[in-house]
PDB file of C-alpha atoms in Angstrom:
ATOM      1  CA  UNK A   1     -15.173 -54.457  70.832  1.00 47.00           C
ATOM      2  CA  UNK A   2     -12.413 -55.008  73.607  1.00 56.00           C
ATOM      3  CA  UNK A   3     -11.810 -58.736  72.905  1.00 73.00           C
ATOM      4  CA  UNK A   4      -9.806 -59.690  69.289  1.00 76.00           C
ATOM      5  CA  UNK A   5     -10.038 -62.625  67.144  1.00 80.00           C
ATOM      6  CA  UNK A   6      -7.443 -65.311  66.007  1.00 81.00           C
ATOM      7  CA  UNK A   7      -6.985 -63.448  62.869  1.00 84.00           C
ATOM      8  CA  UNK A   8      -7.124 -59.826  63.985  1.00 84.00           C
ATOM      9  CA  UNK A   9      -4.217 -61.147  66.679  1.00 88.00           C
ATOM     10  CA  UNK A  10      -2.673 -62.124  63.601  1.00 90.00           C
ATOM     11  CA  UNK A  11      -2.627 -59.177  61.627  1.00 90.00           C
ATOM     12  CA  UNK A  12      -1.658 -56.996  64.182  1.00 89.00           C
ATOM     13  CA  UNK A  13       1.479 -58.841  64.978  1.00 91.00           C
ATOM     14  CA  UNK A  14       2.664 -59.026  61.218  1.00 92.00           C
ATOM     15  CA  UNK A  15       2.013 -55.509  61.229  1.00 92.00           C
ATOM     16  CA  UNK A  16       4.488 -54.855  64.133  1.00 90.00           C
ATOM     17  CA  UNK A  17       6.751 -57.289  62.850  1.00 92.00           C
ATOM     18  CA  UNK A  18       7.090 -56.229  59.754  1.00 93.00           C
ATOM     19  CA  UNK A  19       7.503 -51.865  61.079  1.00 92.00           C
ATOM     20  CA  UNK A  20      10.359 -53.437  63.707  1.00 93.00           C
ATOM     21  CA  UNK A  21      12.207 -55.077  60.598  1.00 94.00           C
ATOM     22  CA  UNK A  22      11.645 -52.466  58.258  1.00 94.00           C
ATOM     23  CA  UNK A  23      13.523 -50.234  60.934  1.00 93.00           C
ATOM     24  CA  UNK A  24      16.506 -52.189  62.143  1.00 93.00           C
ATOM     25  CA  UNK A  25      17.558 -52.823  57.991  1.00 93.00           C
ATOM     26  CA  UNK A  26      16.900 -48.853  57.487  1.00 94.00           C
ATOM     27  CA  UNK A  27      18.521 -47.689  60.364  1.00 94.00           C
ATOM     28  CA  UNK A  28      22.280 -47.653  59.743  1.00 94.00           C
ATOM     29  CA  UNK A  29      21.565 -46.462  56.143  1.00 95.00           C
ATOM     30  CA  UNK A  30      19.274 -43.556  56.968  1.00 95.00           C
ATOM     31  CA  UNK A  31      22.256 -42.528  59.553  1.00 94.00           C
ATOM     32  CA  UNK A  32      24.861 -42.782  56.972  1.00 94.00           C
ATOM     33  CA  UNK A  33      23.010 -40.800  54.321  1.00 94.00           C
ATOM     34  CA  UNK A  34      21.247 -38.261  56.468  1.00 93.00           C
ATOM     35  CA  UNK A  35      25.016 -37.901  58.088  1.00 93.00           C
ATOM     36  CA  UNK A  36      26.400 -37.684  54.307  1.00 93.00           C
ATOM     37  CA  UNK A  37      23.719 -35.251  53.061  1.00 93.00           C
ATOM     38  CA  UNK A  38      24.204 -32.818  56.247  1.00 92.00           C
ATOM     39  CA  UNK A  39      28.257 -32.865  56.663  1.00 90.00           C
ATOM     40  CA  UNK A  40      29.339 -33.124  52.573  1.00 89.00           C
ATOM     41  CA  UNK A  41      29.228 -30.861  49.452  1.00 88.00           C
ATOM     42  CA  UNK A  42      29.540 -32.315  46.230  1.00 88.00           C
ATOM     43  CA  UNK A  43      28.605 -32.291  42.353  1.00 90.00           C
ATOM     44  CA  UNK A  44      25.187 -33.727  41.850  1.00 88.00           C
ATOM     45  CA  UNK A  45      23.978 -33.566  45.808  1.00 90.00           C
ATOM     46  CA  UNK A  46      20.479 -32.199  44.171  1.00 91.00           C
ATOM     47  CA  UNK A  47      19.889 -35.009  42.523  1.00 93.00           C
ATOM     48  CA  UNK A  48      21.172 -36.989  45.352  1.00 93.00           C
ATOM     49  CA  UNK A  49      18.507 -35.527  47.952  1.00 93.00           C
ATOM     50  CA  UNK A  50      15.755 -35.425  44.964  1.00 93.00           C
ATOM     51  CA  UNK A  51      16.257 -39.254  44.431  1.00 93.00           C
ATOM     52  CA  UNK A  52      16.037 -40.042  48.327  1.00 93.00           C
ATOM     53  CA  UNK A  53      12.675 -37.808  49.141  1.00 93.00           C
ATOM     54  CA  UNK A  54      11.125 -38.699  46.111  1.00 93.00           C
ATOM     55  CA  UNK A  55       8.769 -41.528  47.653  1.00 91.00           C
ATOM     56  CA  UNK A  56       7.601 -38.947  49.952  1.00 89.00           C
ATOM     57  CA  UNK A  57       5.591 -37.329  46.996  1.00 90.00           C
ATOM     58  CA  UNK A  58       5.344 -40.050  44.545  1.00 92.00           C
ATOM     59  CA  UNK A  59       1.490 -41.932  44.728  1.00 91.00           C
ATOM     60  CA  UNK A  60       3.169 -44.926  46.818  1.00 91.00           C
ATOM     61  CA  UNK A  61       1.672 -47.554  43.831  1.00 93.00           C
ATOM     62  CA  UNK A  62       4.458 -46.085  42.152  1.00 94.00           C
ATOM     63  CA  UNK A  63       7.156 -47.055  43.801  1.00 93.00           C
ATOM     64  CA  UNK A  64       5.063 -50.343  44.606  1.00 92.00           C
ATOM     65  CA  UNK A  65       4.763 -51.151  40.828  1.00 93.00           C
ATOM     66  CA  UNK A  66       8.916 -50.337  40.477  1.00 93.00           C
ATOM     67  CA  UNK A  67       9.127 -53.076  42.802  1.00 93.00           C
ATOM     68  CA  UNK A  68       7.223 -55.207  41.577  1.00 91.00           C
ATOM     69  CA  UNK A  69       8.896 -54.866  38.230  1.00 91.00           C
ATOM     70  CA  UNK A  70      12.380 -54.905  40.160  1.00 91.00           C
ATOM     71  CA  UNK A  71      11.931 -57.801  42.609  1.00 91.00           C
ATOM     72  CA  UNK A  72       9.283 -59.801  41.733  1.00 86.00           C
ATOM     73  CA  UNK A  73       9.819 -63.510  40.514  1.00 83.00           C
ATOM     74  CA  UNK A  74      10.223 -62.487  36.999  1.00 83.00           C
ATOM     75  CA  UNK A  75      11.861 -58.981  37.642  1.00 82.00           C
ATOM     76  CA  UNK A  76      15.465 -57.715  36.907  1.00 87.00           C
ATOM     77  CA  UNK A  77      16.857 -58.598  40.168  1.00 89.00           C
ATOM     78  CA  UNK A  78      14.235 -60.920  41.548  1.00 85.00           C
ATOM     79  CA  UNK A  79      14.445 -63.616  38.947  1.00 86.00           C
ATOM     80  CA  UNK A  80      18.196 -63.786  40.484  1.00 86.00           C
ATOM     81  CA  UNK A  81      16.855 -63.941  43.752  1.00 84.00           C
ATOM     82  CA  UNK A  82      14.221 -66.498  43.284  1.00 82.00           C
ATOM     83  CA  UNK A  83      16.864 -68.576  41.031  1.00 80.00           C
ATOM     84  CA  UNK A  84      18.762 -68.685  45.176  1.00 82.00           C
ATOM     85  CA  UNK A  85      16.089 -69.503  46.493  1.00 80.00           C
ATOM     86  CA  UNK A  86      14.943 -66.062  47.940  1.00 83.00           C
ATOM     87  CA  UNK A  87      11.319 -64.732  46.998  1.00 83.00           C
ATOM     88  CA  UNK A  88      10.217 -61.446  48.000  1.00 86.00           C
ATOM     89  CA  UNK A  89       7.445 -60.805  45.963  1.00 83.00           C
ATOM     90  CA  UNK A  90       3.995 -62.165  47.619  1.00 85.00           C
ATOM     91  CA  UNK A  91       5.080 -62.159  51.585  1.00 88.00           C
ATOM     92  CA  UNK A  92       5.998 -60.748  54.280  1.00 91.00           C
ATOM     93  CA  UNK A  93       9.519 -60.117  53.170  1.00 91.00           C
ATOM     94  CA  UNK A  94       8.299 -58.152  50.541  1.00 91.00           C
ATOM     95  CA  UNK A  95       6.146 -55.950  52.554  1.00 92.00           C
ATOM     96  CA  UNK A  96       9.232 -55.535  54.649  1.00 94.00           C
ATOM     97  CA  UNK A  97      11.192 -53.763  51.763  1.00 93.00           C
ATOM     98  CA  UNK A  98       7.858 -51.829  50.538  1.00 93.00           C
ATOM     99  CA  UNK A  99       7.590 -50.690  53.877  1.00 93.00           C
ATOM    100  CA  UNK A 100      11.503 -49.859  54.293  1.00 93.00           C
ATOM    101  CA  UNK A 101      11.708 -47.787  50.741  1.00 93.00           C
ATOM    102  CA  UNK A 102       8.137 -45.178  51.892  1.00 93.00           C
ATOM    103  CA  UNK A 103      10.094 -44.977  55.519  1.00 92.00           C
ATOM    104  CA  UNK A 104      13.429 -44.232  54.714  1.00 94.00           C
ATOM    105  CA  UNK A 105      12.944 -40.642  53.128  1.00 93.00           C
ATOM    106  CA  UNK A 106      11.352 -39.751  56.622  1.00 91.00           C
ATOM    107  CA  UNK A 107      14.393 -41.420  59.002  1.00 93.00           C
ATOM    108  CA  UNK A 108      16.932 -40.125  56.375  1.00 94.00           C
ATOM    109  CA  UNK A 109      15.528 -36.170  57.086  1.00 92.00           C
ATOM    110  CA  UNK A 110      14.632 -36.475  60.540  1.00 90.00           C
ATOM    111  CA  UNK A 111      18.631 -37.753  60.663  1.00 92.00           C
ATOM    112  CA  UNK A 112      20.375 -35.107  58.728  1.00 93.00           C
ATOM    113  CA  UNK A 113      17.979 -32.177  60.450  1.00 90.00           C
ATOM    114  CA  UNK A 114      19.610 -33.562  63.574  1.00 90.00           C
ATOM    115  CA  UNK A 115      23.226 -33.391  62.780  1.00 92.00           C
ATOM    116  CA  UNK A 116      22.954 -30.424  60.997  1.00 91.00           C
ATOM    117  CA  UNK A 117      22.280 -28.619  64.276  1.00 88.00           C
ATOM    118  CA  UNK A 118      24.930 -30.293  65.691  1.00 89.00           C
ATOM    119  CA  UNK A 119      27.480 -27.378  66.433  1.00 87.00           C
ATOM    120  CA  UNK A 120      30.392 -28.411  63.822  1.00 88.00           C
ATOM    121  CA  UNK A 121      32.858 -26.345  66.122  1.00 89.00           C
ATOM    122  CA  UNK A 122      32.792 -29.487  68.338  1.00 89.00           C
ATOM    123  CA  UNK A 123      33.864 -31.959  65.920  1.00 88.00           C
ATOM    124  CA  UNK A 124      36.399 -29.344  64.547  1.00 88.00           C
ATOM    125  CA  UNK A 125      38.215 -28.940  67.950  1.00 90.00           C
ATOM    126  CA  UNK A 126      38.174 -32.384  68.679  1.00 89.00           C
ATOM    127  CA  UNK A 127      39.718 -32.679  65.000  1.00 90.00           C
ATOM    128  CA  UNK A 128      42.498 -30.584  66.033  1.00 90.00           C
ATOM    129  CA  UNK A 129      43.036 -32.198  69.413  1.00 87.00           C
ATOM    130  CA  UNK A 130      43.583 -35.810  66.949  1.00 87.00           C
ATOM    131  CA  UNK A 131      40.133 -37.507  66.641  1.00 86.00           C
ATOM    132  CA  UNK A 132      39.511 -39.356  64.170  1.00 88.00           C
ATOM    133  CA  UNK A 133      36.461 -38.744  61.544  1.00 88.00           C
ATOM    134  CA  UNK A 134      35.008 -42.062  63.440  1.00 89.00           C
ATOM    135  CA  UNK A 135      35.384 -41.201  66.613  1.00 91.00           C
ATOM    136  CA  UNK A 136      33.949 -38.310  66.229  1.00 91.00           C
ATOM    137  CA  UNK A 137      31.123 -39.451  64.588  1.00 91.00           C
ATOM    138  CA  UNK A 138      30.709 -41.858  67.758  1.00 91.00           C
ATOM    139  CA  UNK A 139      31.579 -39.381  70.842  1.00 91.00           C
ATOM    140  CA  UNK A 140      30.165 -36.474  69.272  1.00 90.00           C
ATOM    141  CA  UNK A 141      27.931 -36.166  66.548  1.00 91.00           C
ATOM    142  CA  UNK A 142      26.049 -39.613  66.937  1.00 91.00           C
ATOM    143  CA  UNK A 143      24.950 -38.669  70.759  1.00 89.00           C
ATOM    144  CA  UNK A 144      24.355 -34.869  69.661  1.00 88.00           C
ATOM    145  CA  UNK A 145      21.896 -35.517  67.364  1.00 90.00           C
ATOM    146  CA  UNK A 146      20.308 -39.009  68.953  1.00 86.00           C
ATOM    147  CA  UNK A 147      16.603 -36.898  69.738  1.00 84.00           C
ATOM    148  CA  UNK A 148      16.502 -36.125  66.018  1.00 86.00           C
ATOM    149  CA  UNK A 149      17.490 -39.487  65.535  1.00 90.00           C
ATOM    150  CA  UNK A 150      14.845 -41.247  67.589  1.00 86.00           C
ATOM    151  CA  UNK A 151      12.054 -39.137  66.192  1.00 85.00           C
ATOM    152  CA  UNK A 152      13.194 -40.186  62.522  1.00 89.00           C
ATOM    153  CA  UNK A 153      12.928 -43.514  63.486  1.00 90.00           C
ATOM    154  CA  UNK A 154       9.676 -43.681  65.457  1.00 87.00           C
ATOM    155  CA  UNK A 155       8.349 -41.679  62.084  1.00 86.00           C
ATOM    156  CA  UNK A 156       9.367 -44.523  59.702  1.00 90.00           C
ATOM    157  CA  UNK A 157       7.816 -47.272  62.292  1.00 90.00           C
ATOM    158  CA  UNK A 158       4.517 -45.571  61.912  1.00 87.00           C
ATOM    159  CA  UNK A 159       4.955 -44.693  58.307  1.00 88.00           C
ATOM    160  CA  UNK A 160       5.397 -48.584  57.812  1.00 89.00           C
ATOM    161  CA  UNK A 161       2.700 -49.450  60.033  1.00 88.00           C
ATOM    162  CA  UNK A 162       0.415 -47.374  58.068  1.00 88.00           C
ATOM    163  CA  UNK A 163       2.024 -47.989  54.343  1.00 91.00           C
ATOM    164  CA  UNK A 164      -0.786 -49.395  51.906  1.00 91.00           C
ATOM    165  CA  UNK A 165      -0.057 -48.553  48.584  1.00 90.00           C
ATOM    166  CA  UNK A 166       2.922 -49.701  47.822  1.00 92.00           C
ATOM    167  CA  UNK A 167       2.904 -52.938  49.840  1.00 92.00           C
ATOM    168  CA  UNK A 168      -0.559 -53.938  48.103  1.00 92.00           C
ATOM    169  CA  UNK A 169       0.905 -53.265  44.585  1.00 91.00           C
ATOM    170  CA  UNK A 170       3.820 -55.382  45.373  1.00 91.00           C
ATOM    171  CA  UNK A 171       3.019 -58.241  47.532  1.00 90.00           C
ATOM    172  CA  UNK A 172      -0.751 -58.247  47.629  1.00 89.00           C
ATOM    173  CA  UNK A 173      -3.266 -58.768  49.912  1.00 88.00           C
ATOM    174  CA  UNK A 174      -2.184 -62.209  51.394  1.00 87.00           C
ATOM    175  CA  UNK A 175      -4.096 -63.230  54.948  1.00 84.00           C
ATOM    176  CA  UNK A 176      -0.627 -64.294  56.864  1.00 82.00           C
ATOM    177  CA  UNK A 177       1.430 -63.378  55.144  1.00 86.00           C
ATOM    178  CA  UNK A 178       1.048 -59.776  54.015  1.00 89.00           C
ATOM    179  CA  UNK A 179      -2.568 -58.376  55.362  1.00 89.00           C
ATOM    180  CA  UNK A 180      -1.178 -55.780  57.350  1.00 91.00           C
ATOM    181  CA  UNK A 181      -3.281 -53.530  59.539  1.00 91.00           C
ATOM    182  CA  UNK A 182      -4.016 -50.768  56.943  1.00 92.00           C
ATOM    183  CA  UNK A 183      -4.941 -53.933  54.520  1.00 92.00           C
ATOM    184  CA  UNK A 184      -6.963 -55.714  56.788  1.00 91.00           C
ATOM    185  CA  UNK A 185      -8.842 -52.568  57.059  1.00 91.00           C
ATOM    186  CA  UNK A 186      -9.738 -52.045  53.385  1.00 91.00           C
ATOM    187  CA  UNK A 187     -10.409 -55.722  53.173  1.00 90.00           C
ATOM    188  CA  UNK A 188     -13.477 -55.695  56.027  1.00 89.00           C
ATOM    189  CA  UNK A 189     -14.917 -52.319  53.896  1.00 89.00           C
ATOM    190  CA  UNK A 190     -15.476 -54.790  51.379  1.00 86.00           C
ATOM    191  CA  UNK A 191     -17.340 -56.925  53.895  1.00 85.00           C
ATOM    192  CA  UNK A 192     -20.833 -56.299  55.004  1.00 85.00           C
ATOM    193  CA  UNK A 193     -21.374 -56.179  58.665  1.00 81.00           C
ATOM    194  CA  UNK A 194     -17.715 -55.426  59.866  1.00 82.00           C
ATOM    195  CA  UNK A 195     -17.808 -52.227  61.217  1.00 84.00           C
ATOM    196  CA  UNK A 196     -17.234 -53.585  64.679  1.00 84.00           C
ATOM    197  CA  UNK A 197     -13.955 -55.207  63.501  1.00 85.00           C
ATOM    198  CA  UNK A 198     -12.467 -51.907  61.526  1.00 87.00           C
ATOM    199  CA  UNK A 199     -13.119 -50.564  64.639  1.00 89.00           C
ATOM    200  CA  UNK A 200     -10.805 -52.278  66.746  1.00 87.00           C
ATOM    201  CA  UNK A 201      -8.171 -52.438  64.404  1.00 88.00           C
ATOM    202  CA  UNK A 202      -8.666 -48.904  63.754  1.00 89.00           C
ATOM    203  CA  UNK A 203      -8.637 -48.117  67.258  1.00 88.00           C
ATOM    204  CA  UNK A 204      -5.384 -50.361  67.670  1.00 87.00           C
ATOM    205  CA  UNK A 205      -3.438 -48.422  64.752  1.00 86.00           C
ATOM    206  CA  UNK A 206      -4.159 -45.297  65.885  1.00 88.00           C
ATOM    207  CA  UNK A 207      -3.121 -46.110  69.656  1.00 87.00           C
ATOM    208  CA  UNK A 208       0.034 -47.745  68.601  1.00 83.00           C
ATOM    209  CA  UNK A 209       1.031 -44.673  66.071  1.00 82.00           C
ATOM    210  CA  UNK A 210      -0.281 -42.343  69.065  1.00 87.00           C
ATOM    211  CA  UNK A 211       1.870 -44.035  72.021  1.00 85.00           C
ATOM    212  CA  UNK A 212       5.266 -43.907  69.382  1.00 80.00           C
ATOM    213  CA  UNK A 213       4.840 -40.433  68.629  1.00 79.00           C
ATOM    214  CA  UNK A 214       3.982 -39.340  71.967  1.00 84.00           C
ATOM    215  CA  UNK A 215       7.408 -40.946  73.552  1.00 82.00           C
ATOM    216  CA  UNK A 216       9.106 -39.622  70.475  1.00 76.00           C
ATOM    217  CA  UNK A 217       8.167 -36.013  71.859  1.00 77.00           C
ATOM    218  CA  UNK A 218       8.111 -36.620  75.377  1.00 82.00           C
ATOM    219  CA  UNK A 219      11.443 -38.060  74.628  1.00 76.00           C
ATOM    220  CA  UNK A 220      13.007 -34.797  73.071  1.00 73.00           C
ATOM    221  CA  UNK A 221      11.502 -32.357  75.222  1.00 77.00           C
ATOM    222  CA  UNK A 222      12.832 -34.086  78.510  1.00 79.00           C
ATOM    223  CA  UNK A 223      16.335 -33.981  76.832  1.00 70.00           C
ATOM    224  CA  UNK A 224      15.842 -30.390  75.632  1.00 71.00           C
ATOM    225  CA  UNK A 225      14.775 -28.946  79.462  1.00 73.00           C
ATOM    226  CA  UNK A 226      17.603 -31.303  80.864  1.00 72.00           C
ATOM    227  CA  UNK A 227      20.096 -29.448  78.623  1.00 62.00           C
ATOM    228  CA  UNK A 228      18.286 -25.548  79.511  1.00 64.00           C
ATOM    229  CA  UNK A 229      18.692 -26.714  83.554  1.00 59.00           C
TER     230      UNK A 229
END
């Protein structure tokens, strides 16, 4: 139960590998937007913030089939891709991107929550004193609303190490390249006598989705009493 095999090893690490680059390429998007949906007012923002949850409620083989349809080999962007020389469709890559559109709603609200409780009286009297929009974005509003901003993004690491539907319905179920932890799962209930091996990996995604969110709040509330003392 303790010890893992060659291939468990395996799909564990393209599991994390695939949440840490799923995060760094939503990141600085999720910022911008959740920073453009809190501060602006404009025609259409309804259908703006509609467009960006709506993988939160869709059945994630939804947006897994759009992809498919959108950047597989033969799709309306992928066929461009794959004529460079750049395949998503069918590895890791591809997981990558299924995992990055189910995570982003999450980082994108946990962001914008964030700065909208940033006090905008700050970044108005540093406006008046001659800021700039980007500096105050950078001394102000970026480190006021960093808590908000880790939680979002230790939400869309677990969301990605847990995503199934989407990244089965684009990229398959590929040992090595896309049998993520969540996959590898469903494949060994297939399996007769595996219930030692769901086990561990069960055990391992919950205590890796446990130990995130439990710095994620530690995290905030440290921050929160340092700011009340």
């Amino acid at each position: 139960m303790i010890s893992l095999t060659h291939d468990e090893w395996q799909v564990v690490y393209l599991s994390c590998k695939i949440a840490l680059f799923s995060l760094s390429i939503t990141l600085v998007p999720a910022i911008g937007v959740g920073y453009w949906l809190a501060r602006k007012q404009f025609w259409g923002k309804s259908l703006v913030e509609t467009l960006v949850f709506l993988p939160l409620v869709l059945p994630p083989v939804v947006p897994g089939y759009l992809l498919l349809i959108s950047f597989g080999n033969q799709g309306v962007i992928g066929r461009h891709l794959s004529a460079l020389g750049f395949e998503v469709a069918f590895n890791w890559k591809g997981a990558v991107l299924a995992s990055s559109v189910m995570g982003f709603p999450l980082m994108v609200q946990s962001v914008r929550l964030a700065i909208e409780l940033v006090d905008r009286r700050l970044e108005i009297a540093a406006m008046t004193l001659g800021a700039s929009r980007l500096k105050i974005f950078f001394g102000i509003t970026l480190p006021l609303s960093k808590n908000g901003i880790l939680i979002g993004a230790m939400l869309a690491f677990c969301r990605s190490l847990g995503e199934f539907g989407a990244t089965i319905t684009f990229v398959g179920n590929i040992a090595g390249q896309t049998r993520t932890l969540p996959l590898a799962i469903y494949s060994l209930l297939q399996q007769p006598n595996s219930d030692d091996k769901i086990m561990r990996l069960m055990i391992i995604s919950i205590s890796v989705a446990f130990i995130a969110m439990w710095t994620a709040q530690w995290y905030n509330r440290t921050q929160r009493n340092r700011l009340i003392q």
